[in-house]
Coordinates of C-alpha atoms in Angstrom, one line a residue:
M1 CA -14.0 28.7 -44.2
R2 CA -16.7 31.3 -44.2
A3 CA -19.9 30.1 -45.9
S4 CA -23.4 30.9 -46.7
S5 CA -26.7 29.1 -46.4
P6 CA -28.6 28.4 -49.6
L7 CA -29.5 31.8 -51.1
P8 CA -32.3 32.9 -53.4
N9 CA -31.5 32.0 -57.0
P10 CA -29.9 35.0 -58.9
P11 CA -30.0 35.4 -62.7
S12 CA -28.0 32.7 -64.2
P13 CA -24.4 33.9 -64.5
G14 CA -22.9 34.0 -67.9
C15 CA -26.3 34.3 -69.6
E16 CA -26.6 38.1 -69.8
G17 CA -27.3 39.3 -73.4
N18 CA -27.9 35.8 -74.7
P19 CA -31.4 34.8 -73.7
S20 CA -31.5 32.1 -76.4
R21 CA -28.7 30.2 -74.9
T22 CA -29.4 26.5 -74.4
V23 CA -28.9 25.0 -70.9
G24 CA -25.7 22.8 -70.8
V25 CA -24.0 24.6 -73.7
A26 CA -20.9 26.4 -72.9
A27 CA -21.0 28.9 -75.7
G28 CA -21.7 31.7 -73.2
A29 CA -18.5 31.1 -71.1
D30 CA -17.0 34.3 -69.8
I31 CA -13.5 33.6 -68.6
L32 CA -12.5 37.3 -68.2
G33 CA -15.8 38.0 -66.3
A34 CA -15.1 35.0 -64.0
H35 CA -11.7 36.3 -63.2
A36 CA -13.1 39.8 -62.6
R37 CA -15.7 38.4 -60.1
L38 CA -13.0 36.5 -58.3
A39 CA -10.7 39.5 -58.3
S40 CA -13.4 41.5 -56.6
L41 CA -13.3 39.2 -53.6
D42 CA -11.2 40.2 -50.6
P43 CA -10.1 37.0 -48.8
T44 CA -9.1 39.1 -45.7
E45 CA -12.6 40.4 -45.2
P46 CA -15.6 38.4 -43.8
N47 CA -18.0 37.5 -46.5
E48 CA -21.1 35.5 -45.8
R49 CA -21.7 35.1 -49.5
L50 CA -18.3 33.7 -50.2
L51 CA -19.4 30.2 -51.4
H52 CA -22.1 31.8 -53.6
D53 CA -19.7 34.3 -55.1
V54 CA -17.1 31.6 -55.9
L55 CA -19.8 29.4 -57.4
G56 CA -21.1 32.3 -59.6
A57 CA -17.6 32.8 -60.9
L58 CA -17.2 29.1 -61.7
L59 CA -20.5 29.1 -63.6
A60 CA -19.5 32.2 -65.5
G61 CA -16.2 30.7 -66.5
S62 CA -17.7 27.3 -67.5
G63 CA -20.7 28.7 -69.3
G64 CA -23.1 26.8 -67.0
S65 CA -26.4 28.0 -65.5
R66 CA -26.9 25.8 -62.4
G67 CA -24.6 24.6 -59.7
V68 CA -24.0 23.7 -56.0
A69 CA -20.9 24.3 -53.9
V70 CA -20.0 22.8 -50.5
D71 CA -17.1 23.2 -48.1
P72 CA -15.7 19.7 -47.4
A73 CA -14.3 20.9 -44.0
H74 CA -17.9 21.9 -43.0
P75 CA -20.3 19.9 -45.2
T76 CA -23.4 21.8 -43.9
R77 CA -22.0 25.0 -45.4
H78 CA -23.2 25.1 -49.0
A79 CA -24.6 27.4 -51.7
A80 CA -26.8 26.9 -54.8
A81 CA -27.2 29.1 -57.9
G82 CA -29.7 28.9 -60.8
F83 CA -32.2 26.7 -58.9
D84 CA -33.4 25.5 -55.5
P85 CA -32.2 21.9 -54.8
G86 CA -34.3 21.6 -51.7
A87 CA -33.4 20.9 -48.1
A88 CA -33.5 17.1 -48.5
A89 CA -31.1 17.1 -51.5
L90 CA -28.7 19.4 -49.7
D91 CA -28.8 17.2 -46.6
R92 CA -28.0 14.1 -48.8
L93 CA -25.1 16.1 -50.3
A94 CA -23.8 17.1 -46.8
R95 CA -23.9 13.5 -45.6
A96 CA -22.2 12.2 -48.7
V97 CA -19.4 14.7 -48.3
E98 CA -19.0 14.1 -44.6
A99 CA -18.8 10.3 -45.3
A100 CA -16.1 10.8 -47.9
G101 CA -14.0 13.1 -45.6
P102 CA -12.3 16.4 -46.1
A103 CA -10.2 15.1 -49.1
V104 CA -13.3 14.3 -51.1
S105 CA -12.8 14.7 -54.9
T106 CA -16.0 13.2 -56.4
L107 CA -19.5 12.2 -55.5
P108 CA -21.7 9.2 -56.4
P109 CA -23.1 9.7 -60.0
E110 CA -26.7 9.1 -59.0
L111 CA -26.5 11.8 -56.3
V112 CA -25.1 14.2 -58.9
R113 CA -27.8 13.4 -61.4
D114 CA -30.6 13.7 -58.8
L115 CA -29.1 16.9 -57.5
L116 CA -29.1 18.9 -60.8
D117 CA -31.2 16.7 -63.1
A118 CA -28.6 17.2 -65.8
P119 CA -27.0 14.3 -67.7
D120 CA -23.8 16.2 -68.3
A121 CA -23.3 17.4 -64.7
R122 CA -19.8 17.5 -63.5
V123 CA -18.1 17.3 -60.0
L124 CA -15.3 19.9 -59.8
P125 CA -12.9 19.7 -56.8
L126 CA -10.8 22.8 -56.1
T127 CA -7.7 21.7 -54.4
A128 CA -4.4 23.1 -53.0
Q129 CA -1.6 21.1 -51.5
D130 CA -3.6 17.9 -51.6
E131 CA -6.5 19.5 -49.7
T132 CA -9.9 19.9 -51.2
L133 CA -11.0 23.4 -50.5
L134 CA -14.3 23.4 -52.4
L135 CA -16.5 20.8 -54.1
A136 CA -18.6 22.3 -56.9
V137 CA -21.2 20.5 -58.9
L138 CA -21.9 22.2 -62.3
D139 CA -24.7 21.3 -64.7
A140 CA -22.3 21.1 -67.7
P141 CA -18.6 20.7 -68.5
P142 CA -16.7 23.9 -69.4
G143 CA -16.6 24.9 -73.0
D144 CA -12.9 25.8 -72.9
P145 CA -11.3 23.5 -70.3
V146 CA -7.8 25.0 -70.7
A147 CA -9.0 28.6 -70.1
F148 CA -11.4 27.4 -67.4
A149 CA -8.4 25.9 -65.6
S150 CA -7.1 29.4 -64.9
V151 CA -10.5 30.2 -63.3
T152 CA -10.4 27.2 -61.0
A153 CA -6.7 28.0 -60.1
H154 CA -7.7 31.6 -59.3
A155 CA -10.6 30.4 -57.1
A156 CA -8.4 27.8 -55.4
S157 CA -5.8 30.4 -54.5
I158 CA -8.5 32.7 -53.0
L159 CA -9.9 29.8 -51.0
S160 CA -6.4 28.7 -49.9
V161 CA -5.7 32.2 -48.5
I162 CA -9.1 32.2 -46.7
R163 CA -8.5 28.7 -45.3
M164 CA -5.0 29.8 -44.1
S165 CA -6.5 32.9 -42.6
E166 CA -9.1 30.8 -40.8
R167 CA -6.4 28.5 -39.4
V168 CA -4.4 31.5 -38.2
Q169 CA -7.5 33.0 -36.6
R170 CA -8.3 29.6 -35.0
A171 CA -4.7 29.3 -33.7
D172 CA -4.9 32.8 -32.4
F173 CA -8.1 32.1 -30.7
E174 CA -6.7 28.9 -29.2
L175 CA -3.6 30.7 -28.1
K176 CA -5.7 33.5 -26.4
Y177 CA -7.9 30.9 -24.8
R178 CA -4.9 29.0 -23.5
V179 CA -3.5 32.3 -22.1
W180 CA -6.9 33.1 -20.5
E181 CA -7.0 29.5 -19.2
L182 CA -3.5 29.8 -17.7
Q183 CA -4.3 33.3 -16.3
S184 CA -7.5 32.0 -14.7
L185 CA -5.6 29.0 -13.2
Y186 CA -2.9 31.3 -12.0
D187 CA -5.3 33.7 -10.4
V188 CA -7.2 30.8 -8.8
G189 CA -4.0 29.2 -7.7
L190 CA -2.9 32.5 -6.0
S191 CA -6.2 32.8 -4.1
I192 CA -6.1 29.2 -2.8
A193 CA -2.4 29.3 -2.0
G194 CA -3.1 32.0 0.6
T195 CA -5.4 29.8 2.6
L196 CA -3.6 27.6 5.2
D197 CA -6.6 26.4 7.1
L198 CA -7.5 23.0 5.7
D199 CA -11.3 23.3 6.1
S200 CA -11.4 26.8 4.5
L201 CA -9.0 25.7 1.7
A202 CA -11.2 22.7 0.8
D203 CA -14.2 25.1 0.5
D204 CA -12.2 27.4 -1.8
I205 CA -10.9 24.6 -4.0
L206 CA -14.4 23.1 -4.5
M207 CA -16.1 26.4 -5.2
K208 CA -13.4 27.6 -7.7
S209 CA -13.4 24.3 -9.6
V210 CA -17.2 24.4 -9.9
S211 CA -16.9 28.0 -11.2
L212 CA -14.1 27.3 -13.6
L213 CA -16.1 24.6 -15.4
N214 CA -19.6 26.0 -15.0
A215 CA -20.6 22.8 -13.2
R216 CA -23.9 22.5 -11.3
T217 CA -22.5 20.3 -8.6
G218 CA -19.2 19.2 -7.2
T219 CA -17.5 17.1 -4.5
L220 CA -14.0 17.3 -3.0
I221 CA -12.6 14.6 -0.8
V222 CA -9.3 15.4 0.9
R223 CA -7.0 13.2 3.1
D224 CA -7.0 14.4 6.6
D225 CA -5.5 11.9 9.1
A226 CA -6.5 14.1 12.0
R227 CA -10.2 13.4 11.4
E228 CA -12.1 10.3 12.1
G229 CA -12.2 8.2 8.9
G230 CA -9.1 10.0 7.6
V231 CA -10.9 12.1 5.0
L232 CA -12.6 15.5 4.8
A233 CA -15.5 15.7 2.3
K234 CA -16.9 18.9 0.9
H235 CA -20.0 19.1 -1.4
F236 CA -21.6 21.8 -3.6
G237 CA -25.1 20.6 -4.3
A238 CA -25.9 16.9 -4.0
P239 CA -22.9 14.8 -2.9
L240 CA -21.4 13.0 -5.8
L241 CA -19.2 10.8 -3.6
D242 CA -19.7 10.2 0.1
G243 CA -18.2 8.0 2.7
V244 CA -15.5 6.6 0.4
R245 CA -11.8 6.1 0.9
L246 CA -9.3 7.6 -1.5
E247 CA -8.0 4.2 -2.3
D248 CA -11.4 3.3 -3.7
L249 CA -11.3 6.2 -6.2
P250 CA -9.6 6.4 -9.7
D251 CA -6.0 7.5 -9.7
R252 CA -6.4 9.1 -13.2
V253 CA -8.6 11.8 -14.8
C254 CA -12.0 10.4 -15.7
R255 CA -14.4 12.0 -18.2
C256 CA -17.8 10.3 -18.0
N257 CA -20.2 11.9 -20.5
L258 CA -22.0 8.5 -20.7
R259 CA -23.1 6.3 -17.9
E260 CA -21.3 3.3 -19.4
E261 CA -18.0 5.3 -19.0
R262 CA -18.3 5.4 -15.2
I263 CA -16.1 3.3 -13.0
G264 CA -15.9 2.3 -9.3
A265 CA -17.5 4.8 -6.9
L266 CA -18.7 7.0 -9.8
V267 CA -21.3 4.5 -10.9
D268 CA -24.0 5.7 -8.7
A269 CA -23.2 9.5 -8.6
P270 CA -26.4 11.5 -8.9
A271 CA -25.6 13.4 -12.1
E272 CA -25.7 13.1 -15.8
K273 CA -22.1 13.9 -16.8
L274 CA -19.0 13.7 -14.6
L275 CA -15.4 14.8 -14.6
L276 CA -13.0 13.6 -12.0
A277 CA -9.4 14.6 -11.3
P278 CA -7.1 13.0 -8.6
I279 CA -5.1 15.3 -6.4
A280 CA -1.6 13.9 -5.6
A281 CA 1.8 15.1 -4.4
E282 CA 4.9 13.1 -5.4
G283 CA 2.7 10.1 -6.1
R284 CA 1.0 10.3 -2.7
P285 CA -2.8 10.7 -3.0
L286 CA -4.1 13.8 -1.2
G287 CA -7.6 13.8 -2.5
V288 CA -10.0 13.8 -5.5
L289 CA -12.1 16.5 -7.1
V290 CA -15.3 15.7 -9.0
V291 CA -17.6 18.1 -10.9
A292 CA -20.8 17.3 -12.7
D293 CA -23.2 18.6 -15.3
K294 CA -21.5 21.5 -17.2
E295 CA -24.2 24.1 -17.8
N296 CA -24.5 26.0 -21.0
R297 CA -26.0 29.5 -21.7
A298 CA -29.3 28.0 -22.6
G299 CA -29.5 26.2 -19.3
G300 CA -28.8 22.8 -20.7
I301 CA -26.0 20.4 -20.0
D302 CA -23.0 20.1 -22.3
D303 CA -20.4 17.2 -22.6
F304 CA -17.2 17.8 -20.7
S305 CA -14.4 18.3 -23.3
A306 CA -10.8 17.5 -23.5
G307 CA -10.1 21.1 -22.6
D308 CA -12.2 20.8 -19.5
E309 CA -10.3 17.7 -18.6
R310 CA -7.0 19.6 -19.0
I311 CA -8.3 22.5 -16.9
L312 CA -9.4 20.3 -14.0
S313 CA -6.2 18.3 -14.1
L314 CA -4.1 21.5 -14.0
F315 CA -6.3 22.9 -11.2
G316 CA -5.9 19.6 -9.4
N317 CA -2.1 20.1 -9.5
Q318 CA -2.5 23.6 -8.0
A319 CA -4.8 22.2 -5.4
A320 CA -2.3 19.6 -4.5
I321 CA 0.4 22.2 -3.8
A322 CA -2.1 24.3 -1.7
L323 CA -3.1 21.2 0.3
E324 CA 0.4 20.1 0.9
N325 CA 1.3 23.7 2.0
A326 CA -1.7 23.6 4.4
R327 CA -0.5 20.2 5.7
L328 CA 3.0 21.4 6.2
H329 CA 1.8 24.5 7.9
R330 CA -0.4 22.5 10.3
E331 CA 2.5 20.2 11.1
S332 CA 4.7 23.2 11.7
V333 CA 2.1 24.7 14.0
E334 CA 1.7 21.4 15.8
K335 CA 5.5 21.0 16.0
E336 CA 5.8 24.5 17.5
R337 CA 3.0 23.7 20.0
M338 CA 4.8 20.5 21.0
E339 CA 8.1 22.3 21.4
R340 CA 6.5 24.9 23.6
E341 CA 4.9 22.1 25.7
I342 CA 8.3 20.3 25.9
E343 CA 10.0 23.6 26.9
L344 CA 7.3 24.0 29.6
A345 CA 7.8 20.4 30.8
A346 CA 11.5 20.9 30.8
S347 CA 11.2 24.0 32.9
I348 CA 8.9 22.2 35.3
Q349 CA 11.3 19.2 35.5
K350 CA 14.1 21.6 36.3
T351 CA 12.2 22.6 39.4
I352 CA 11.7 19.0 40.3
L353 CA 15.3 17.8 39.9
P354 CA 17.6 19.3 42.5
A355 CA 19.9 22.0 41.2
S356 CA 22.1 21.3 44.2
L357 CA 22.0 18.8 46.9
P358 CA 21.5 19.8 50.6
R359 CA 24.0 19.5 53.4
V360 CA 22.7 16.7 55.7
P361 CA 24.0 15.2 58.9
G362 CA 26.4 12.3 58.4
L363 CA 26.5 12.2 54.6
L364 CA 28.4 13.7 51.7
L365 CA 26.1 13.8 48.6
A366 CA 26.6 14.3 44.9
G367 CA 24.7 13.4 41.7
G368 CA 23.5 14.5 38.3
N369 CA 21.1 13.7 35.4
R370 CA 21.5 13.7 31.7
P371 CA 18.2 13.2 29.8
T372 CA 18.2 12.0 26.2
R373 CA 15.7 14.8 25.3
Q374 CA 14.8 18.1 26.8
V375 CA 12.8 16.2 29.3
G376 CA 13.4 12.7 30.6
G377 CA 12.1 9.8 32.7
D378 CA 14.9 9.6 35.3
Y379 CA 14.5 11.2 38.7
F380 CA 16.6 11.6 41.8
D381 CA 16.3 13.7 45.0
V382 CA 17.4 14.1 48.6
F383 CA 14.9 14.8 51.5
P384 CA 16.2 15.9 54.9
L385 CA 13.7 14.6 57.5
P386 CA 12.7 16.4 60.7
D387 CA 14.2 13.8 63.0
G388 CA 17.7 14.2 61.5
Q389 CA 17.4 11.3 59.1
T390 CA 17.9 11.7 55.4
A391 CA 15.9 10.0 52.6
F392 CA 17.3 9.9 49.1
C393 CA 16.1 8.1 45.9
V394 CA 16.7 7.3 42.3
A395 CA 13.7 6.4 40.0
D396 CA 13.3 5.5 36.3
V397 CA 10.0 5.9 34.5
A398 CA 9.3 3.5 31.6
G399 CA 9.5 5.5 28.4
K400 CA 10.9 8.9 27.4
G401 CA 9.9 12.4 26.7
V402 CA 6.8 14.3 27.9
P403 CA 4.7 11.3 29.1
A404 CA 7.6 10.0 31.2
A405 CA 8.3 13.5 32.6
L406 CA 4.6 13.8 33.6
L407 CA 4.9 10.5 35.6
V408 CA 8.2 11.7 37.1
S409 CA 6.3 14.8 38.4
T410 CA 3.7 12.5 39.9
V411 CA 6.3 10.4 41.7
H412 CA 7.9 13.6 43.0
A413 CA 4.6 14.9 44.3
C414 CA 3.8 11.6 46.0
L415 CA 7.2 11.5 47.8
K416 CA 6.9 15.1 49.0
I417 CA 3.3 14.6 50.3
L418 CA 3.7 11.2 51.8
L419 CA 7.0 12.0 53.6
D420 CA 5.0 14.2 55.9
T421 CA 3.1 11.1 57.1
G422 CA 6.3 9.3 58.2
I423 CA 8.7 6.9 56.6
A424 CA 9.3 4.4 59.4
D425 CA 7.6 1.6 57.5
L426 CA 9.4 1.6 54.1
P427 CA 7.3 -1.2 52.5
G428 CA 4.1 0.5 53.6
F429 CA 5.3 3.9 52.3
V430 CA 6.3 2.6 48.9
G431 CA 3.0 0.6 48.8
R432 CA 1.0 3.8 49.1
I433 CA 2.9 5.4 46.2
H434 CA 2.4 2.2 44.2
R435 CA -1.4 2.2 44.7
H436 CA -1.6 5.9 43.7
L437 CA 0.2 5.2 40.4
L438 CA -2.0 2.2 39.7
G439 CA -5.0 4.6 39.5
F440 CA -3.0 7.4 37.8
S441 CA -1.4 5.6 34.9
S442 CA -3.9 4.4 32.4
T443 CA -1.3 3.6 29.9
R444 CA 0.4 0.9 32.0
K445 CA 3.4 3.0 32.7
F446 CA 5.6 1.9 35.6
V447 CA 8.4 3.2 37.7
T448 CA 11.5 1.5 39.1
L449 CA 12.5 3.1 42.4
F450 CA 15.4 2.8 44.8
L451 CA 14.5 4.6 48.1
A452 CA 17.0 4.8 51.0
V453 CA 16.8 6.3 54.5
Y454 CA 20.0 7.0 56.5
D455 CA 20.0 7.4 60.3
P456 CA 23.3 9.1 61.4
A457 CA 22.5 8.2 65.0
S458 CA 22.7 4.5 64.3
S459 CA 24.9 4.7 61.2
R460 CA 22.3 2.4 59.5
L461 CA 20.9 2.6 56.0
R462 CA 17.5 1.2 55.3
Y463 CA 16.5 0.8 51.7
L464 CA 13.8 -0.6 49.4
N465 CA 14.6 -1.5 45.8
A466 CA 11.4 -1.7 43.7
G467 CA 12.6 -3.3 40.5
H468 CA 15.5 -0.8 40.1
N469 CA 19.1 -1.6 39.3
P470 CA 21.0 -2.9 42.3
G471 CA 22.6 -0.2 44.4
L472 CA 26.4 -0.4 45.1
H473 CA 27.6 -0.5 48.7
L474 CA 31.3 0.2 48.8
S475 CA 33.0 -0.7 52.0
G476 CA 36.6 -1.8 52.9
G477 CA 37.6 -1.8 49.3
R478 CA 34.8 -4.1 48.3
A479 CA 31.5 -3.6 46.4
A480 CA 28.3 -5.3 47.5
L481 CA 25.0 -5.2 45.6
L482 CA 21.8 -3.9 47.1
P483 CA 19.3 -6.1 45.2
S484 CA 15.6 -5.7 44.4
G485 CA 12.9 -6.2 47.0
G486 CA 9.9 -6.2 44.8
P487 CA 8.6 -5.4 41.3
P488 CA 8.4 -1.8 39.8
I489 CA 5.6 0.3 41.3
G490 CA 2.5 1.1 39.3
I491 CA 2.2 -2.2 37.4
L492 CA 1.2 -5.2 39.5
P493 CA -1.9 -4.6 41.8
N494 CA -0.9 -7.1 44.4
A495 CA 2.8 -6.3 44.6
V496 CA 4.6 -7.0 47.9
Y497 CA 7.8 -5.1 48.9
K498 CA 10.6 -6.0 51.3
E499 CA 13.0 -3.7 53.1
G500 CA 16.8 -4.2 53.4
A501 CA 19.4 -2.6 55.7
V502 CA 23.2 -2.2 55.8
P503 CA 25.5 -0.4 58.3
L504 CA 27.5 2.6 56.9
A505 CA 30.8 3.2 58.5
P506 CA 32.7 6.4 57.9
G507 CA 34.0 6.3 54.3
D508 CA 31.4 3.8 53.1
T509 CA 29.8 4.8 49.9
V510 CA 26.5 4.1 48.3
V511 CA 26.2 4.5 44.5
L512 CA 22.7 4.6 42.9
Y513 CA 22.2 4.9 39.2
S514 CA 19.8 4.3 36.3
D515 CA 20.1 1.7 33.6
G516 CA 21.1 4.5 31.2
I517 CA 24.6 4.2 32.8
T518 CA 25.1 0.4 32.7
E519 CA 23.2 -0.2 29.5
A520 CA 25.0 2.5 27.5
I521 CA 26.0 1.1 24.1
N522 CA 29.3 1.9 22.2
A523 CA 30.0 1.7 18.5
A524 CA 30.8 -2.0 18.8
D525 CA 27.3 -2.6 20.3
E526 CA 28.9 -3.4 23.7
E527 CA 27.3 -2.3 27.0
F528 CA 29.1 -0.2 29.6
G529 CA 28.1 -2.9 32.1
M530 CA 28.2 -3.4 35.9
Q531 CA 31.9 -4.4 36.0
R532 CA 33.1 -1.1 34.6
L533 CA 30.9 0.8 37.0
I534 CA 32.1 -1.1 40.0
A535 CA 35.7 -0.7 38.9
L536 CA 35.2 3.1 38.6
A537 CA 33.5 3.3 41.9
L538 CA 36.3 1.4 43.7
E539 CA 38.9 3.5 42.1
G540 CA 37.2 6.7 43.2
L541 CA 36.8 5.9 46.8
G542 CA 39.7 8.3 47.6
E543 CA 37.9 11.1 45.8
S544 CA 35.0 13.2 46.8
P545 CA 31.5 12.1 45.7
S546 CA 31.2 15.0 43.3
V547 CA 34.5 14.0 41.6
L548 CA 33.4 10.4 41.5
S549 CA 30.1 11.4 39.9
S550 CA 31.8 13.4 37.2
R551 CA 34.2 10.5 36.6
I552 CA 31.3 8.1 36.0
F553 CA 29.5 10.4 33.6
G554 CA 32.8 11.1 31.8
A555 CA 33.7 7.4 31.4
V556 CA 30.2 6.7 30.0
S557 CA 30.5 9.5 27.5
E558 CA 34.0 8.4 26.4
F559 CA 32.8 4.8 26.1
T560 CA 29.8 5.8 23.8
R561 CA 31.7 8.3 21.7
G562 CA 30.1 8.7 18.3
V563 CA 26.9 6.9 19.4
A564 CA 23.7 8.9 20.2
Q565 CA 22.6 8.6 23.8
Y566 CA 19.8 6.1 24.0
D567 CA 18.5 6.5 27.5
D568 CA 18.4 8.9 30.4
Q569 CA 21.4 8.7 32.7
T570 CA 21.3 9.4 36.4
V571 CA 23.9 9.0 39.2
L572 CA 23.4 9.7 43.0
I573 CA 26.3 9.1 45.5
A574 CA 26.1 9.1 49.3
R575 CA 29.2 8.7 51.5
A576 CA 29.1 8.4 55.3
C577 CA 31.3 10.8 57.2

């Protein structure tokens, strides 16, 4: 309600033309004049003298000469007429009304007597719908209570309209403020949503939160698993939080206008007043935002309000969306980078694995490879040698994907380079590859290798199996295993390797393969196994090596129907002719 401060005392209302009137006697009551004074008030127009005008009308209608009026909703708003009660008395009145609450209807008798120094003083509450709109203290009771009741009703109706108008204005202001608040948050949200770089985004979030709340300092801590420590910290002014984990911070909005309200990591923050809002997406903490010391126009520090808490919380929600978008963008960029690297690795591996096998003296060759991913850890190749001999191999690198493919390229390079130095000593040859891999592989990767050399002049096959699956030697309708002659290469520093040899008569067949063939799993969790492979190989002795190779791959695919391929699969077949 609009109100006035205590005003200079006007001539006592209701006393004009009757100077001999005695104080406290209501013979001079002017009911019609009181109504006229009230009727002259426009409740829709601002009026700083409203309380004084209403008090004057009440004194005119009651026939009194002195009085005080106070607004219970705002006890410091008051008016006096006919005398000057003094600041101390008005302060006591305000405190008494404030203590009684907005529904106050009376005052302590001693306060009334001291205020007006009148034995017949009366406390008059003007009410509407159980709400006290005005509390008037008059120096005497009305001379005509029935007629005076119409004056109080008239005054109460005016005050009720004004109170309702104030509420409408306040609601309108709050609505406009909320609209401004939401528009500001929307604009801020748009600006940060366009930033996808995490470091720049964190700067934007912090600066805009400080600006929104007129804060002097602020700190933002954001989860960033790509950084050492797992968090990114940004500060405006003195750091409010530093070197803390998100798990050590509150998971709810904290408004700390007093030091005793601080909790956890906020206890020692170098600021007077703090406001913290967590930033989370789907219950997963992404960060925390803290602002401190809300500055007012006079340069002082105000308490953070419930509205400030709401703003920072809403802004925290927008920041969470922006941070999550930035994270997803970074993951997408990283995924694209990895996909490009994998595509590059796959193209390189295609140049390593033979697209077709060469024609060599004394052998018919066929083979193939099926990686579980774009790139794999299996390797096979055939090397025609200058002296008419032919070397061929199958290798299996521990692991899958790009790391395994990198090691495959190393094995391939070693074989190509070292073959020029001669392969008469198979254990020595494999030992040199082994020693190179020991220095190359810092992640304890290893390679199983089956390397064979066929001499058509002697129809003899020399081989060295370094921890690989046993080769199959098919001769005379029987299958014999070509077992391991040492551990995988690249793992044991003092490994020793042994060479083996078998004769190859025309029609004899050697089948080399990786464990992705024999260890393939079907829906019943059964392995394809050696027995199925041996049976297929024996059945295919009357077929060409290329048909036999296709038959083996087809049988494994049929066996594992409905089950994702678990490991790389490789087959290499050599038949003496």
